[in-house]
PDB file of N, CA and C in Angstrom:
ATOM      1  N   HIS A  30     -21.936  56.820 -47.157  1.00 88.00           N
ATOM      2  CA  HIS A  30     -23.238  55.752 -47.300  1.00 88.00           C
ATOM      3  C   HIS A  30     -23.472  54.755 -45.810  1.00 88.00           C
ATOM      4  N   ASP A  31     -22.406  54.360 -45.199  1.00 91.00           N
ATOM      5  CA  ASP A  31     -22.332  53.762 -44.227  1.00 91.00           C
ATOM      6  C   ASP A  31     -22.632  54.388 -42.754  1.00 91.00           C
ATOM      7  N   GLU A  32     -22.227  55.845 -42.864  1.00 93.00           N
ATOM      8  CA  GLU A  32     -22.629  56.339 -41.873  1.00 93.00           C
ATOM      9  C   GLU A  32     -24.065  57.114 -41.996  1.00 93.00           C
ATOM     10  N   LYS A  33     -24.791  57.317 -43.028  1.00 92.00           N
ATOM     11  CA  LYS A  33     -25.802  57.413 -43.161  1.00 92.00           C
ATOM     12  C   LYS A  33     -27.095  56.333 -42.970  1.00 92.00           C
ATOM     13  N   LEU A  34     -26.390  55.126 -43.066  1.00 94.00           N
ATOM     14  CA  LEU A  34     -26.907  53.818 -42.894  1.00 94.00           C
ATOM     15  C   LEU A  34     -26.938  53.419 -41.160  1.00 94.00           C
ATOM     16  N   ASP A  35     -25.998  54.116 -40.845  1.00 95.00           N
ATOM     17  CA  ASP A  35     -25.994  53.557 -39.184  1.00 95.00           C
ATOM     18  C   ASP A  35     -27.096  54.610 -38.442  1.00 95.00           C
ATOM     19  N   ASN A  36     -27.117  55.879 -39.032  1.00 95.00           N
ATOM     20  CA  ASN A  36     -27.674  57.048 -38.373  1.00 95.00           C
ATOM     21  C   ASN A  36     -29.384  56.751 -38.782  1.00 95.00           C
ATOM     22  N   ASP A  37     -29.857  55.844 -39.956  1.00 96.00           N
ATOM     23  CA  ASP A  37     -30.775  55.700 -39.926  1.00 96.00           C
ATOM     24  C   ASP A  37     -31.293  54.396 -39.020  1.00 96.00           C
ATOM     25  N   ASN A  38     -30.498  53.582 -38.927  1.00 96.00           N
ATOM     26  CA  ASN A  38     -30.470  52.287 -38.177  1.00 96.00           C
ATOM     27  C   ASN A  38     -30.832  52.813 -36.549  1.00 96.00           C
ATOM     28  N   ARG A  39     -29.839  53.509 -36.099  1.00 96.00           N
ATOM     29  CA  ARG A  39     -30.286  54.343 -34.569  1.00 96.00           C
ATOM     30  C   ARG A  39     -31.528  55.020 -34.754  1.00 96.00           C
ATOM     31  N   ARG A  40     -31.977  55.922 -35.423  1.00 97.00           N
ATOM     32  CA  ARG A  40     -33.055  56.684 -35.400  1.00 97.00           C
ATOM     33  C   ARG A  40     -34.345  55.796 -35.601  1.00 97.00           C
ATOM     34  N   LEU A  41     -34.246  54.354 -36.546  1.00 97.00           N
ATOM     35  CA  LEU A  41     -35.331  53.455 -36.470  1.00 97.00           C
ATOM     36  C   LEU A  41     -35.587  52.883 -35.219  1.00 97.00           C
ATOM     37  N   ASN A  42     -34.532  52.481 -34.517  1.00 97.00           N
ATOM     38  CA  ASN A  42     -34.253  51.787 -33.227  1.00 97.00           C
ATOM     39  C   ASN A  42     -34.948  52.407 -32.024  1.00 97.00           C
ATOM     40  N   GLU A  43     -34.721  53.693 -32.276  1.00 96.00           N
ATOM     41  CA  GLU A  43     -35.293  55.032 -31.152  1.00 96.00           C
ATOM     42  C   GLU A  43     -36.522  54.757 -31.403  1.00 96.00           C
ATOM     43  N   LEU A  44     -37.338  55.051 -32.651  1.00 97.00           N
ATOM     44  CA  LEU A  44     -38.737  55.206 -32.969  1.00 97.00           C
ATOM     45  C   LEU A  44     -39.611  53.826 -32.349  1.00 97.00           C
ATOM     46  N   GLU A  45     -38.847  52.632 -32.561  1.00 97.00           N
ATOM     47  CA  GLU A  45     -39.350  51.317 -32.318  1.00 97.00           C
ATOM     48  C   GLU A  45     -39.596  51.487 -30.651  1.00 97.00           C
ATOM     49  N   LYS A  46     -38.728  51.778 -30.108  1.00 93.00           N
ATOM     50  CA  LYS A  46     -38.765  51.758 -28.859  1.00 93.00           C
ATOM     51  C   LYS A  46     -39.818  52.742 -28.310  1.00 93.00           C
ATOM     52  N   LYS A  47     -39.944  54.005 -28.818  1.00 93.00           N
ATOM     53  CA  LYS A  47     -41.041  55.028 -28.314  1.00 93.00           C
ATOM     54  C   LYS A  47     -42.292  54.373 -28.831  1.00 93.00           C
ATOM     55  N   GLN A  48     -42.440  53.802 -29.736  1.00 96.00           N
ATOM     56  CA  GLN A  48     -43.950  53.022 -30.295  1.00 96.00           C
ATOM     57  C   GLN A  48     -44.043  51.827 -29.405  1.00 96.00           C
ATOM     58  N   ALA A  49     -43.309  51.157 -28.730  1.00 92.00           N
ATOM     59  CA  ALA A  49     -43.540  50.248 -28.142  1.00 92.00           C
ATOM     60  C   ALA A  49     -44.062  50.505 -26.770  1.00 92.00           C
ATOM     61  N   LYS A  50     -43.458  51.800 -26.237  1.00 86.00           N
ATOM     62  CA  LYS A  50     -43.749  52.610 -25.047  1.00 86.00           C
ATOM     63  C   LYS A  50     -45.353  53.064 -25.228  1.00 86.00           C
ATOM     64  N   THR A  51     -45.367  53.811 -26.414  1.00 89.00           N
ATOM     65  CA  THR A  51     -46.861  54.347 -26.753  1.00 89.00           C
ATOM     66  C   THR A  51     -47.787  52.914 -26.585  1.00 89.00           C
ATOM     67  N   ASP A  52     -47.373  52.029 -27.409  1.00 91.00           N
ATOM     68  CA  ASP A  52     -48.287  50.833 -27.178  1.00 91.00           C
ATOM     69  C   ASP A  52     -48.878  50.378 -25.571  1.00 91.00           C
ATOM     70  N   GLN A  53     -47.836  50.433 -24.945  1.00 83.00           N
ATOM     71  CA  GLN A  53     -48.138  49.973 -23.644  1.00 83.00           C
ATOM     72  C   GLN A  53     -48.862  50.721 -22.811  1.00 83.00           C
ATOM     73  N   ASP A  54     -48.719  52.122 -23.000  1.00 84.00           N
ATOM     74  CA  ASP A  54     -49.435  53.484 -22.305  1.00 84.00           C
ATOM     75  C   ASP A  54     -50.913  53.314 -23.002  1.00 84.00           C
ATOM     76  N   LEU A  55     -51.073  52.861 -23.812  1.00 90.00           N
ATOM     77  CA  LEU A  55     -52.214  52.762 -24.675  1.00 90.00           C
ATOM     78  C   LEU A  55     -53.236  51.684 -23.991  1.00 90.00           C
ATOM     79  N   GLU A  56     -52.518  50.724 -24.044  1.00 84.00           N
ATOM     80  CA  GLU A  56     -53.177  49.581 -23.422  1.00 84.00           C
ATOM     81  C   GLU A  56     -53.827  49.858 -21.657  1.00 84.00           C
ATOM     82  N   MET A  57     -52.479  50.515 -21.093  1.00 80.00           N
ATOM     83  CA  MET A  57     -53.171  50.782 -19.803  1.00 80.00           C
ATOM     84  C   MET A  57     -54.280  51.794 -19.549  1.00 80.00           C
ATOM     85  N   ILE A  58     -54.174  52.678 -20.623  1.00 86.00           N
ATOM     86  CA  ILE A  58     -55.471  53.719 -20.821  1.00 86.00           C
ATOM     87  C   ILE A  58     -56.629  53.154 -21.120  1.00 86.00           C
ATOM     88  N   MET A  59     -56.494  52.103 -21.906  1.00 87.00           N
ATOM     89  CA  MET A  59     -57.694  51.355 -22.550  1.00 87.00           C
ATOM     90  C   MET A  59     -58.131  50.575 -21.215  1.00 87.00           C
ATOM     91  N   THR A  60     -57.192  49.878 -20.602  1.00 82.00           N
ATOM     92  CA  THR A  60     -57.775  48.744 -19.358  1.00 82.00           C
ATOM     93  C   THR A  60     -58.390  50.057 -18.436  1.00 82.00           C
ATOM     94  N   ALA A  61     -57.919  51.176 -18.137  1.00 83.00           N
ATOM     95  CA  ALA A  61     -58.492  52.047 -17.194  1.00 83.00           C
ATOM     96  C   ALA A  61     -59.757  52.529 -17.594  1.00 83.00           C
ATOM     97  N   LEU A  62     -59.959  52.775 -18.857  1.00 86.00           N
ATOM     98  CA  LEU A  62     -61.400  53.106 -19.357  1.00 86.00           C
ATOM     99  C   LEU A  62     -62.583  52.176 -19.390  1.00 86.00           C
ATOM    100  N   SER A  63     -61.690  50.773 -19.785  1.00 84.00           N
ATOM    101  CA  SER A  63     -62.706  49.760 -19.585  1.00 84.00           C
ATOM    102  C   SER A  63     -63.428  49.672 -17.986  1.00 84.00           C
ATOM    103  N   ALA A  64     -62.352  49.950 -17.187  1.00 81.00           N
ATOM    104  CA  ALA A  64     -62.907  49.565 -15.660  1.00 81.00           C
ATOM    105  C   ALA A  64     -63.878  50.916 -15.253  1.00 81.00           C
ATOM    106  N   LEU A  65     -63.581  52.299 -15.879  1.00 81.00           N
ATOM    107  CA  LEU A  65     -64.429  53.117 -15.350  1.00 81.00           C
ATOM    108  C   LEU A  65     -65.909  52.967 -16.256  1.00 81.00           C
ATOM    109  N   MET A  66     -65.912  52.298 -17.168  1.00 82.00           N
ATOM    110  CA  MET A  66     -67.164  51.720 -17.996  1.00 82.00           C
ATOM    111  C   MET A  66     -67.603  50.817 -17.086  1.00 82.00           C
ATOM    112  N   THR A  67     -67.085  49.593 -16.880  1.00 82.00           N
ATOM    113  CA  THR A  67     -67.851  48.787 -15.961  1.00 82.00           C
ATOM    114  C   THR A  67     -68.426  49.410 -14.537  1.00 82.00           C
ATOM    115  N   HIS A  68     -67.730  50.612 -14.155  1.00 80.00           N
ATOM    116  CA  HIS A  68     -68.270  51.104 -13.004  1.00 80.00           C
ATOM    117  C   HIS A  68     -69.646  51.879 -13.387  1.00 80.00           C
ATOM    118  N   ALA A  69     -69.552  52.602 -14.646  1.00 81.00           N
ATOM    119  CA  ALA A  69     -70.584  53.369 -15.037  1.00 81.00           C
ATOM    120  C   ALA A  69     -71.816  52.386 -15.359  1.00 81.00           C
ATOM    121  N   ILE A  70     -71.756  51.151 -15.332  1.00 80.00           N
ATOM    122  CA  ILE A  70     -72.903  50.239 -15.672  1.00 80.00           C
ATOM    123  C   ILE A  70     -73.987  50.326 -14.764  1.00 80.00           C
ATOM    124  N   ASP A  71     -73.680  51.116 -13.630  1.00 77.00           N
ATOM    125  CA  ASP A  71     -74.839  51.250 -12.486  1.00 77.00           C
ATOM    126  C   ASP A  71     -75.722  52.011 -12.563  1.00 77.00           C
ATOM    127  N   GLY A  72     -75.678  52.921 -13.734  1.00 73.00           N
ATOM    128  CA  GLY A  72     -76.408  54.148 -14.402  1.00 73.00           C
ATOM    129  C   GLY A  72     -77.151  53.820 -15.818  1.00 73.00           C
ATOM    130  N   ASN A  73     -77.521  54.739 -16.323  1.00 73.00           N
ATOM    131  CA  ASN A  73     -78.345  54.519 -17.281  1.00 73.00           C
ATOM    132  C   ASN A  73     -77.723  53.831 -18.435  1.00 73.00           C
ATOM    133  N   HIS A  74     -78.431  53.233 -19.594  1.00 70.00           N
ATOM    134  CA  HIS A  74     -77.968  53.077 -20.712  1.00 70.00           C
ATOM    135  C   HIS A  74     -76.928  51.648 -20.535  1.00 70.00           C
ATOM    136  N   THR A  75     -77.620  50.764 -19.771  1.00 76.00           N
ATOM    137  CA  THR A  75     -76.443  49.647 -19.309  1.00 76.00           C
ATOM    138  C   THR A  75     -75.924  48.750 -20.311  1.00 76.00           C
ATOM    139  N   GLU A  76     -76.941  48.469 -21.244  1.00 79.00           N
ATOM    140  CA  GLU A  76     -76.714  47.431 -22.421  1.00 79.00           C
ATOM    141  C   GLU A  76     -75.626  48.255 -23.060  1.00 79.00           C
ATOM    142  N   GLU A  77     -75.763  49.175 -23.615  1.00 76.00           N
ATOM    143  CA  GLU A  77     -74.999  49.877 -24.497  1.00 76.00           C
ATOM    144  C   GLU A  77     -73.562  50.099 -23.945  1.00 76.00           C
ATOM    145  N   LEU A  78     -73.442  50.468 -22.615  1.00 77.00           N
ATOM    146  CA  LEU A  78     -72.211  50.255 -21.679  1.00 77.00           C
ATOM    147  C   LEU A  78     -71.569  49.076 -21.617  1.00 77.00           C
ATOM    148  N   LYS A  79     -72.169  47.937 -21.565  1.00 83.00           N
ATOM    149  CA  LYS A  79     -72.177  46.778 -21.477  1.00 83.00           C
ATOM    150  C   LYS A  79     -71.387  46.170 -22.773  1.00 83.00           C
ATOM    151  N   LYS A  80     -71.731  46.455 -23.696  1.00 81.00           N
ATOM    152  CA  LYS A  80     -71.349  46.264 -25.162  1.00 81.00           C
ATOM    153  C   LYS A  80     -70.440  46.976 -25.417  1.00 81.00           C
ATOM    154  N   LYS A  81     -70.133  48.232 -25.110  1.00 80.00           N
ATOM    155  CA  LYS A  81     -68.980  48.891 -25.444  1.00 80.00           C
ATOM    156  C   LYS A  81     -67.669  48.252 -24.322  1.00 80.00           C
ATOM    157  N   ARG A  82     -67.622  47.822 -23.230  1.00 83.00           N
ATOM    158  CA  ARG A  82     -67.008  47.387 -22.296  1.00 83.00           C
ATOM    159  C   ARG A  82     -66.519  45.933 -23.108  1.00 83.00           C
ATOM    160  N   ASP A  83     -67.486  45.216 -23.604  1.00 87.00           N
ATOM    161  CA  ASP A  83     -67.124  43.928 -24.355  1.00 87.00           C
ATOM    162  C   ASP A  83     -66.342  44.119 -25.370  1.00 87.00           C
ATOM    163  N   ASP A  84     -67.013  45.131 -26.415  1.00 83.00           N
ATOM    164  CA  ASP A  84     -65.974  45.347 -27.465  1.00 83.00           C
ATOM    165  C   ASP A  84     -64.637  45.863 -27.188  1.00 83.00           C
ATOM    166  N   MET A  85     -64.208  46.702 -25.941  1.00 80.00           N
ATOM    167  CA  MET A  85     -62.903  47.128 -25.915  1.00 80.00           C
ATOM    168  C   MET A  85     -61.952  46.024 -25.119  1.00 80.00           C
ATOM    169  N   GLN A  86     -62.939  45.021 -24.222  1.00 84.00           N
ATOM    170  CA  GLN A  86     -62.233  43.968 -23.698  1.00 84.00           C
ATOM    171  C   GLN A  86     -61.814  43.133 -24.801  1.00 84.00           C
ATOM    172  N   GLU A  87     -62.527  42.443 -25.807  1.00 83.00           N
ATOM    173  CA  GLU A  87     -62.044  41.772 -26.957  1.00 83.00           C
ATOM    174  C   GLU A  87     -60.741  42.544 -27.512  1.00 83.00           C
ATOM    175  N   TYR A  88     -61.085  44.149 -27.965  1.00 83.00           N
ATOM    176  CA  TYR A  88     -59.809  44.602 -28.733  1.00 83.00           C
ATOM    177  C   TYR A  88     -58.640  44.407 -27.834  1.00 83.00           C
ATOM    178  N   LEU A  89     -58.727  44.493 -26.602  1.00 78.00           N
ATOM    179  CA  LEU A  89     -57.328  44.286 -25.657  1.00 78.00           C
ATOM    180  C   LEU A  89     -56.932  42.908 -25.480  1.00 78.00           C
ATOM    181  N   ILE A  90     -57.692  41.710 -25.936  1.00 84.00           N
ATOM    182  CA  ILE A  90     -57.492  40.506 -25.945  1.00 84.00           C
ATOM    183  C   ILE A  90     -56.562  40.338 -27.338  1.00 84.00           C
ATOM    184  N   ARG A  91     -57.376  40.914 -28.357  1.00 82.00           N
ATOM    185  CA  ARG A  91     -56.995  40.397 -29.930  1.00 82.00           C
ATOM    186  C   ARG A  91     -55.606  41.261 -29.970  1.00 82.00           C
ATOM    187  N   ARG A  92     -55.089  42.275 -29.524  1.00 74.00           N
ATOM    188  CA  ARG A  92     -53.895  43.287 -29.884  1.00 74.00           C
ATOM    189  C   ARG A  92     -52.739  42.758 -29.194  1.00 74.00           C
ATOM    190  N   ARG A  93     -52.685  41.830 -28.466  1.00 61.00           N
ATOM    191  CA  ARG A  93     -51.613  41.403 -27.516  1.00 61.00           C
ATOM    192  C   ARG A  93     -50.932  40.640 -28.275  1.00 61.00           C
TER     193      ARG A  93
END
């Protein structure tokens, strides 16, 4: 049982590290997308883009 428990603990630790990296990557992608949306505001449908940008910024703030 101890061996299986050790294996499970190692596996869970690896998964947690991967999840943390995935979260960091997703945050970076969202930040970049927000910048793209801000840049796109110069075109049509600016009010909708502004709202989506604000929503994404709120999400990024809340998820920290």
